[in-house]
mmCIF file of C-alpha atoms in Angstrom:
data_model
loop_
_atom_site.group_PDB
_atom_site.id
_atom_site.type_symbol
_atom_site.label_atom_id
_atom_site.label_comp_id
_atom_site.label_asym_id
_atom_site.label_seq_id
_atom_site.Cartn_x
_atom_site.Cartn_y
_atom_site.Cartn_z
ATOM 1 C CA UNK Q 1 -54.366 234.793 74.928
ATOM 2 C CA UNK Q 2 -55.264 233.484 78.390
ATOM 3 C CA UNK Q 3 -58.806 234.128 79.578
ATOM 4 C CA UNK Q 4 -58.085 235.333 83.120
ATOM 5 C CA UNK Q 5 -61.547 236.871 83.448
ATOM 6 C CA UNK Q 6 -63.135 233.462 83.148
ATOM 7 C CA UNK Q 7 -60.723 231.992 85.666
ATOM 8 C CA UNK Q 8 -61.433 234.840 88.070
ATOM 9 C CA UNK Q 9 -65.210 234.503 87.690
ATOM 10 C CA UNK Q 10 -64.939 230.781 88.306
ATOM 11 C CA UNK Q 11 -62.876 231.411 91.428
ATOM 12 C CA UNK Q 12 -65.525 233.892 92.615
ATOM 13 C CA UNK Q 13 -68.049 231.049 92.789
ATOM 14 C CA UNK Q 14 -65.411 228.711 94.242
ATOM 15 C CA UNK Q 15 -65.875 226.388 91.298
ATOM 16 C CA UNK Q 16 -63.283 224.015 89.926
ATOM 17 C CA UNK Q 17 -62.855 223.534 86.204
ATOM 18 C CA UNK Q 18 -64.734 220.244 86.561
ATOM 19 C CA UNK Q 19 -67.671 221.965 88.337
ATOM 20 C CA UNK Q 20 -67.995 224.541 85.579
ATOM 21 C CA UNK Q 21 -67.604 221.865 82.917
ATOM 22 C CA UNK Q 22 -70.434 219.853 84.495
ATOM 23 C CA UNK Q 23 -72.607 222.949 84.727
ATOM 24 C CA UNK Q 24 -72.295 223.743 81.026
ATOM 25 C CA UNK Q 25 -72.101 220.158 79.761
ATOM 26 C CA UNK Q 26 -68.576 219.987 78.378
ATOM 27 C CA UNK Q 27 -65.366 218.244 79.436
ATOM 28 C CA UNK Q 28 -62.964 219.708 82.006
ATOM 29 C CA UNK Q 29 -60.289 219.812 79.321
ATOM 30 C CA UNK Q 30 -62.456 222.105 77.199
ATOM 31 C CA UNK Q 31 -62.785 224.611 80.051
ATOM 32 C CA UNK Q 32 -59.028 224.352 80.593
ATOM 33 C CA UNK Q 33 -58.391 224.971 76.880
ATOM 34 C CA UNK Q 34 -60.663 228.049 76.919
ATOM 35 C CA UNK Q 35 -58.897 229.466 79.982
ATOM 36 C CA UNK Q 36 -55.499 228.845 78.442
ATOM 37 C CA UNK Q 37 -56.644 230.486 75.209
ATOM 38 C CA UNK Q 38 -56.054 227.309 73.195
ATOM 39 C CA UNK Q 39 -59.655 227.035 72.048
ATOM 40 C CA UNK Q 40 -62.211 229.605 70.891
ATOM 41 C CA UNK Q 41 -65.636 228.399 72.047
ATOM 42 C CA UNK Q 42 -68.786 228.795 69.963
ATOM 43 C CA UNK Q 43 -71.237 231.525 70.930
ATOM 44 C CA UNK Q 44 -73.568 228.801 72.261
ATOM 45 C CA UNK Q 45 -70.938 227.610 74.747
ATOM 46 C CA UNK Q 46 -69.963 231.199 75.646
ATOM 47 C CA UNK Q 47 -73.587 231.935 76.558
ATOM 48 C CA UNK Q 48 -73.838 228.732 78.621
ATOM 49 C CA UNK Q 49 -70.668 229.691 80.542
ATOM 50 C CA UNK Q 50 -71.945 233.247 81.085
ATOM 51 C CA UNK Q 51 -75.250 231.919 82.440
ATOM 52 C CA UNK Q 52 -73.466 229.492 84.763
ATOM 53 C CA UNK Q 53 -71.246 232.264 86.134
ATOM 54 C CA UNK Q 54 -73.956 234.996 86.122
ATOM 55 C CA UNK Q 55 -71.890 237.258 83.887
ATOM 56 C CA UNK Q 56 -72.409 238.914 80.527
ATOM 57 C CA UNK Q 57 -70.555 238.005 77.351
ATOM 58 C CA UNK Q 58 -68.642 241.295 77.517
ATOM 59 C CA UNK Q 59 -67.551 240.674 81.071
ATOM 60 C CA UNK Q 60 -66.070 237.292 80.273
ATOM 61 C CA UNK Q 61 -65.068 237.280 76.637
ATOM 62 C CA UNK Q 62 -64.462 240.837 75.476
ATOM 63 C CA UNK Q 63 -60.781 241.538 75.066
ATOM 64 C CA UNK Q 64 -60.020 245.142 75.807
ATOM 65 C CA UNK Q 65 -57.039 246.501 73.929
ATOM 66 C CA UNK Q 66 -54.791 249.210 75.372
ATOM 67 C CA UNK Q 67 -56.343 252.676 75.313
ATOM 68 C CA UNK Q 68 -59.784 251.277 74.566
ATOM 69 C CA UNK Q 69 -62.540 252.782 76.666
ATOM 70 C CA UNK Q 70 -65.895 251.247 77.246
ATOM 71 C CA UNK Q 71 -68.925 253.380 76.519
ATOM 72 C CA UNK Q 72 -71.142 252.020 79.288
ATOM 73 C CA UNK F 1 -108.755 231.656 91.964
ATOM 74 C CA UNK F 2 -105.082 232.094 92.572
ATOM 75 C CA UNK F 3 -104.822 228.410 93.466
ATOM 76 C CA UNK F 4 -106.521 227.403 90.193
ATOM 77 C CA UNK F 5 -104.174 229.677 88.248
ATOM 78 C CA UNK F 6 -101.094 228.200 89.981
ATOM 79 C CA UNK F 7 -102.306 224.638 89.366
ATOM 80 C CA UNK F 8 -102.930 225.532 85.712
ATOM 81 C CA UNK F 9 -99.463 227.069 85.408
ATOM 82 C CA UNK F 10 -97.801 224.022 87.047
ATOM 83 C CA UNK F 11 -99.723 221.654 84.756
ATOM 84 C CA UNK F 12 -98.618 223.697 81.726
ATOM 85 C CA UNK F 13 -94.996 223.522 82.875
ATOM 86 C CA UNK F 14 -95.228 219.748 83.403
ATOM 87 C CA UNK F 15 -96.826 219.233 79.974
ATOM 88 C CA UNK F 16 -94.091 221.409 78.380
ATOM 89 C CA UNK F 17 -91.306 219.423 80.090
ATOM 90 C CA UNK F 18 -92.948 216.148 79.105
ATOM 91 C CA UNK F 19 -93.258 217.342 75.499
ATOM 92 C CA UNK F 20 -89.531 218.210 75.459
ATOM 93 C CA UNK F 21 -88.673 214.798 76.923
ATOM 94 C CA UNK F 22 -90.913 213.067 74.359
ATOM 95 C CA UNK F 23 -89.336 215.073 71.537
ATOM 96 C CA UNK F 24 -85.838 214.112 72.710
ATOM 97 C CA UNK F 25 -86.827 210.456 73.067
ATOM 98 C CA UNK F 26 -88.464 210.460 69.624
ATOM 99 C CA UNK F 27 -85.303 211.954 68.153
ATOM 100 C CA UNK F 28 -83.186 209.311 69.870
ATOM 101 C CA UNK F 29 -85.491 206.509 68.718
ATOM 102 C CA UNK F 30 -85.504 207.913 65.173
ATOM 103 C CA UNK F 31 -81.698 207.949 65.110
ATOM 104 C CA UNK F 32 -81.386 204.419 66.478
ATOM 105 C CA UNK F 33 -84.014 203.081 64.090
ATOM 106 C CA UNK F 34 -82.345 204.901 61.191
ATOM 107 C CA UNK F 35 -79.036 203.246 62.007
ATOM 108 C CA UNK F 36 -80.696 199.832 62.354
ATOM 109 C CA UNK F 37 -82.444 200.261 58.975
ATOM 110 C CA UNK F 38 -79.155 201.324 57.356
ATOM 111 C CA UNK F 39 -77.412 198.263 58.830
ATOM 112 C CA UNK F 40 -80.231 196.001 57.543
ATOM 113 C CA UNK F 41 -79.772 197.592 54.090
ATOM 114 C CA UNK F 42 -76.075 196.674 54.194
ATOM 115 C CA UNK F 43 -76.913 193.063 55.081
ATOM 116 C CA UNK F 44 -79.646 192.772 52.421
ATOM 117 C CA UNK F 45 -77.334 194.302 49.827
ATOM 118 C CA UNK F 46 -74.639 191.810 50.764
ATOM 119 C CA UNK F 47 -76.993 188.826 50.603
ATOM 120 C CA UNK F 48 -78.995 189.803 47.495
ATOM 121 C CA UNK F 49 -76.352 191.467 45.337
ATOM 122 C CA UNK F 50 -73.586 188.991 46.038
ATOM 123 C CA UNK F 51 -74.809 185.521 44.997
ATOM 124 C CA UNK F 52 -73.010 182.530 46.389
ATOM 125 C CA UNK F 53 -70.961 180.154 44.201
ATOM 126 C CA UNK F 54 -70.521 182.827 41.593
ATOM 127 C CA UNK F 55 -67.287 183.505 39.735
ATOM 128 C CA UNK F 56 -67.706 187.209 40.339
ATOM 129 C CA UNK F 57 -68.579 186.701 43.996
ATOM 130 C CA UNK F 58 -65.745 188.810 45.432
ATOM 131 C CA UNK F 59 -66.282 191.759 43.103
ATOM 132 C CA UNK F 60 -70.029 191.714 43.733
ATOM 133 C CA UNK F 61 -69.452 191.481 47.485
ATOM 134 C CA UNK F 62 -67.207 194.541 47.363
ATOM 135 C CA UNK F 63 -69.865 196.396 45.314
ATOM 136 C CA UNK F 64 -72.540 195.382 47.846
ATOM 137 C CA UNK F 65 -70.454 196.616 50.772
ATOM 138 C CA UNK F 66 -69.747 199.910 48.972
ATOM 139 C CA UNK F 67 -73.482 200.297 48.250
ATOM 140 C CA UNK F 68 -74.313 199.608 51.897
ATOM 141 C CA UNK F 69 -71.672 202.050 53.097
ATOM 142 C CA UNK F 70 -73.027 204.690 50.703
ATOM 143 C CA UNK F 71 -76.504 204.233 52.185
ATOM 144 C CA UNK F 72 -75.079 204.577 55.695
ATOM 145 C CA UNK F 73 -73.125 207.677 54.599
ATOM 146 C CA UNK F 74 -76.285 209.261 53.110
ATOM 147 C CA UNK F 75 -78.151 208.503 56.325
ATOM 148 C CA UNK F 76 -75.357 209.865 58.538
ATOM 149 C CA UNK F 77 -75.149 213.090 56.509
ATOM 150 C CA UNK F 78 -78.936 213.485 56.738
ATOM 151 C CA UNK F 79 -79.073 212.816 60.478
ATOM 152 C CA UNK F 80 -75.714 214.445 61.325
ATOM 153 C CA UNK F 81 -77.196 217.032 63.667
ATOM 154 C CA UNK F 82 -79.258 214.491 65.630
ATOM 155 C CA UNK F 83 -76.304 212.092 65.913
ATOM 156 C CA UNK F 84 -74.056 214.884 67.170
ATOM 157 C CA UNK F 85 -76.652 215.856 69.789
ATOM 158 C CA UNK F 86 -76.621 212.308 71.140
ATOM 159 C CA UNK F 87 -72.830 212.150 71.194
ATOM 160 C CA UNK F 88 -71.039 212.335 74.540
ATOM 161 C CA UNK F 89 -68.278 214.468 73.051
ATOM 162 C CA UNK F 90 -68.444 218.251 73.355
ATOM 163 C CA UNK F 91 -67.927 220.756 70.534
ATOM 164 C CA UNK F 92 -64.144 221.054 71.015
ATOM 165 C CA UNK F 93 -63.694 217.282 71.103
ATOM 166 C CA UNK F 94 -65.747 216.834 67.920
ATOM 167 C CA UNK F 95 -63.623 219.528 66.235
ATOM 168 C CA UNK F 96 -60.432 217.795 67.421
ATOM 169 C CA UNK F 97 -61.670 214.434 66.152
ATOM 170 C CA UNK F 98 -62.367 216.043 62.777
ATOM 171 C CA UNK F 99 -58.795 217.347 62.648
ATOM 172 C CA UNK F 100 -57.455 213.958 63.782
ATOM 173 C CA UNK F 101 -59.349 212.136 60.997
ATOM 174 C CA UNK F 102 -58.102 214.701 58.479
ATOM 175 C CA UNK F 103 -54.437 214.370 59.470
ATOM 176 C CA UNK F 104 -54.677 210.570 59.638
ATOM 177 C CA UNK F 105 -56.315 210.425 56.219
ATOM 178 C CA UNK F 106 -53.689 212.647 54.577
ATOM 179 C CA UNK F 107 -50.752 210.834 56.167
ATOM 180 C CA UNK F 108 -52.084 207.422 55.078
ATOM 181 C CA UNK F 109 -52.982 208.681 51.581
ATOM 182 C CA UNK F 110 -49.630 210.366 50.925
ATOM 183 C CA UNK F 111 -47.633 207.452 52.371
ATOM 184 C CA UNK F 112 -49.536 204.837 50.367
ATOM 185 C CA UNK F 113 -49.457 206.845 47.135
ATOM 186 C CA UNK F 114 -45.689 207.237 47.503
ATOM 187 C CA UNK F 115 -45.405 203.503 48.285
ATOM 188 C CA UNK F 116 -47.333 202.533 45.142
ATOM 189 C CA UNK F 117 -45.244 204.926 43.006
ATOM 190 C CA UNK F 118 -42.008 203.555 44.483
ATOM 191 C CA UNK F 119 -43.091 199.912 44.170
ATOM 192 C CA UNK F 120 -40.528 199.189 41.415
ATOM 193 C CA UNK F 121 -37.694 199.973 43.821
ATOM 194 C CA UNK F 122 -39.293 198.881 47.112
ATOM 195 C CA UNK F 123 -40.753 195.689 45.628
ATOM 196 C CA UNK F 124 -37.277 194.127 45.531
ATOM 197 C CA UNK F 125 -37.012 194.277 49.317
ATOM 198 C CA UNK F 126 -40.533 194.319 50.700
ATOM 199 C CA UNK F 127 -43.994 193.198 49.576
ATOM 200 C CA UNK F 128 -46.294 196.062 48.620
ATOM 201 C CA UNK F 129 -48.946 194.764 51.042
ATOM 202 C CA UNK F 130 -46.539 195.306 53.948
ATOM 203 C CA UNK F 131 -45.921 198.928 52.940
ATOM 204 C CA UNK F 132 -49.632 199.588 52.420
ATOM 205 C CA UNK F 133 -50.485 198.118 55.812
ATOM 206 C CA UNK F 134 -47.731 200.227 57.389
ATOM 207 C CA UNK F 135 -49.277 203.285 55.719
ATOM 208 C CA UNK F 136 -52.753 202.519 57.053
ATOM 209 C CA UNK F 137 -51.400 201.887 60.564
ATOM 210 C CA UNK F 138 -49.391 205.104 60.356
ATOM 211 C CA UNK F 139 -52.591 206.978 59.479
ATOM 212 C CA UNK F 140 -54.387 205.359 62.417
ATOM 213 C CA UNK F 141 -51.462 206.167 64.714
ATOM 214 C CA UNK F 142 -51.549 209.842 63.709
ATOM 215 C CA UNK F 143 -55.327 210.002 64.105
ATOM 216 C CA UNK F 144 -55.445 208.249 67.475
ATOM 217 C CA UNK F 145 -52.475 210.058 68.993
ATOM 218 C CA UNK F 146 -53.873 213.455 67.939
ATOM 219 C CA UNK F 147 -57.301 212.587 69.375
ATOM 220 C CA UNK F 148 -55.865 211.141 72.608
ATOM 221 C CA UNK F 149 -53.455 214.023 73.198
ATOM 222 C CA UNK F 150 -56.308 216.519 72.661
ATOM 223 C CA UNK F 151 -58.662 214.665 75.067
ATOM 224 C CA UNK F 152 -61.009 213.721 72.261
ATOM 225 C CA UNK F 153 -61.028 209.971 72.804
ATOM 226 C CA UNK F 154 -63.043 208.931 75.857
ATOM 227 C CA UNK F 155 -62.100 205.272 75.874
ATOM 228 C CA UNK F 156 -58.450 206.222 76.255
ATOM 229 C CA UNK F 157 -58.846 208.189 79.470
ATOM 230 C CA UNK F 158 -62.254 207.490 81.002
ATOM 231 C CA UNK F 159 -61.837 203.736 80.844
ATOM 232 C CA UNK F 160 -58.061 203.913 80.860
ATOM 233 C CA UNK F 161 -57.412 200.615 82.647
ATOM 234 C CA UNK F 162 -59.771 198.625 80.382
ATOM 235 C CA UNK F 163 -58.395 200.360 77.306
ATOM 236 C CA UNK F 164 -54.786 199.578 78.310
ATOM 237 C CA UNK F 165 -55.589 195.988 79.337
ATOM 238 C CA UNK F 166 -57.386 195.395 76.013
ATOM 239 C CA UNK F 167 -54.506 196.827 74.016
ATOM 240 C CA UNK F 168 -51.894 194.908 76.039
ATOM 241 C CA UNK F 169 -53.791 191.612 75.608
ATOM 242 C CA UNK F 170 -53.926 192.100 71.835
ATOM 243 C CA UNK F 171 -50.270 193.141 71.912
ATOM 244 C CA UNK F 172 -49.232 189.912 73.678
ATOM 245 C CA UNK F 173 -51.273 187.802 71.232
ATOM 246 C CA UNK F 174 -49.781 189.595 68.234
ATOM 247 C CA UNK F 175 -46.275 189.296 69.696
ATOM 248 C CA UNK F 176 -46.773 185.539 70.066
ATOM 249 C CA UNK F 177 -47.870 185.184 66.409
ATOM 250 C CA UNK F 178 -45.014 187.464 65.257
ATOM 251 C CA UNK F 179 -42.495 185.352 67.208
ATOM 252 C CA UNK F 180 -43.857 182.129 65.656
ATOM 253 C CA UNK F 181 -43.544 183.689 62.174
ATOM 254 C CA UNK F 182 -39.946 184.688 62.965
ATOM 255 C CA UNK F 183 -39.149 181.152 64.198
ATOM 256 C CA UNK F 184 -40.598 179.598 61.035
ATOM 257 C CA UNK F 185 -38.499 181.940 58.908
ATOM 258 C CA UNK F 186 -41.540 183.557 57.243
ATOM 259 C CA UNK F 187 -40.383 187.119 57.810
ATOM 260 C CA UNK F 188 -37.843 187.315 54.992
ATOM 261 C CA UNK F 189 -38.246 184.926 52.059
ATOM 262 C CA UNK F 190 -35.766 185.193 49.168
ATOM 263 C CA UNK F 191 -34.610 188.580 50.440
ATOM 264 C CA UNK F 192 -38.164 190.001 50.423
ATOM 265 C CA UNK F 193 -40.027 190.956 53.613
ATOM 266 C CA UNK F 194 -43.359 189.108 53.468
ATOM 267 C CA UNK F 195 -46.776 190.235 54.625
ATOM 268 C CA UNK F 196 -47.471 186.968 56.460
ATOM 269 C CA UNK F 197 -44.241 187.382 58.397
ATOM 270 C CA UNK F 198 -44.450 190.987 59.543
ATOM 271 C CA UNK F 199 -48.173 191.826 59.673
ATOM 272 C CA UNK F 200 -48.351 190.942 63.371
ATOM 273 C CA UNK F 201 -45.038 192.652 64.064
ATOM 274 C CA UNK F 202 -46.457 195.864 62.576
ATOM 275 C CA UNK F 203 -49.536 195.484 64.760
ATOM 276 C CA UNK F 204 -47.276 195.028 67.800
ATOM 277 C CA UNK F 205 -45.421 198.262 67.017
ATOM 278 C CA UNK F 206 -48.717 200.093 66.482
ATOM 279 C CA UNK F 207 -50.280 198.844 69.722
ATOM 280 C CA UNK F 208 -47.121 199.589 71.726
ATOM 281 C CA UNK F 209 -47.174 203.122 70.344
ATOM 282 C CA UNK F 210 -50.833 203.597 71.356
ATOM 283 C CA UNK F 211 -50.197 202.268 74.886
ATOM 284 C CA UNK F 212 -47.196 204.635 75.218
ATOM 285 C CA UNK F 213 -49.313 207.579 74.013
ATOM 286 C CA UNK F 214 -52.027 206.743 76.574
ATOM 287 C CA UNK F 215 -49.369 206.619 79.318
ATOM 288 C CA UNK F 216 -47.875 209.954 78.225
ATOM 289 C CA UNK F 217 -51.368 211.469 78.205
ATOM 290 C CA UNK F 218 -51.947 210.118 81.715
ATOM 291 C CA UNK F 219 -48.793 211.846 82.950
ATOM 292 C CA UNK F 220 -49.793 215.081 81.206
ATOM 293 C CA UNK F 221 -53.253 214.915 82.812
ATOM 294 C CA UNK F 222 -51.719 214.453 86.264
ATOM 295 C CA UNK F 223 -49.437 217.448 85.766
ATOM 296 C CA UNK F 224 -52.325 219.540 84.427
ATOM 297 C CA UNK F 225 -54.484 218.741 87.464
ATOM 298 C CA UNK F 226 -51.625 219.644 89.802
ATOM 299 C CA UNK F 227 -51.189 222.961 87.983
ATOM 300 C CA UNK F 228 -54.904 223.673 88.206
ATOM 301 C CA UNK F 229 -55.200 223.412 91.984
ATOM 302 C CA UNK F 230 -53.503 226.717 92.924
ATOM 303 C CA UNK F 231 -55.487 228.508 90.190
ATOM 304 C CA UNK F 232 -58.654 228.136 92.279
ATOM 305 C CA UNK F 233 -57.098 230.370 94.897
ATOM 306 C CA UNK F 234 -57.129 233.411 92.591
ATOM 307 C CA UNK F 235 -58.988 236.180 94.394
ATOM 308 C CA UNK F 236 -62.302 237.171 92.865
ATOM 309 C CA UNK F 237 -62.220 240.507 91.100
ATOM 310 C CA UNK F 238 -58.463 240.347 90.665
ATOM 311 C CA UNK F 239 -58.896 240.970 86.942
#
């Protein structure tokens, strides 16, 4: 499943995939694979991405299913 | 007072950063020295265990190399984490390389096992060494193409021109040797394809395949970058 939240957050900071990749220390292709849903990153990389984009893990990586309501 | 406190805090921060740098350097030095020691072990094993002018020289040499490789393997397993930290590849690329090695290994193993089992039939037309070499090259081809297509092989795309020039140079040299073998009639002797005749031809096919894969990957990269550009224009908060 495509990670559109990540793409949107990246766009918010006007960052390219390469910029984000440099910020978290991975290759551009890895960021592309995460956005396309081809690769599930480790929790370590998820946290690094969240810190770079000033978001929480839930905001970027939690997949909300239909009818699911958040408690917060 | 406040000034003293700030100076103290800054000094602490500097010391902490320096300690981290020192720890990283020590780790790097340890890894490099470990690898050097392992390499020296291989050399010593080769020199000491395999005496010259001995009738069992070849067998002993093989044993020495295996012993050396075992030592390196033990070292690599022990220092795996440190080596990975120093690697330029990220977690996805390391995972992809692992998969590439696995697929390459299985392809080569299955192909060569089948070749050995079918030697009675195949042996009439082709030397077993040719089939085994083809199997190994097939394994390498699978491994390299998987790694290249999944962006897990830096040399193929970061130093693309050097990589391609290197491969093309080797390809031309191999093609020259293969052509000479063909001219001398070494390729097929008594209806059997010989190793001396086709070894370079196999290398030519392998290298051509790798160059083609690198070119395909280059085209894919270009298309991917083109596709990425409009994605930046997504409005924030759209999702």
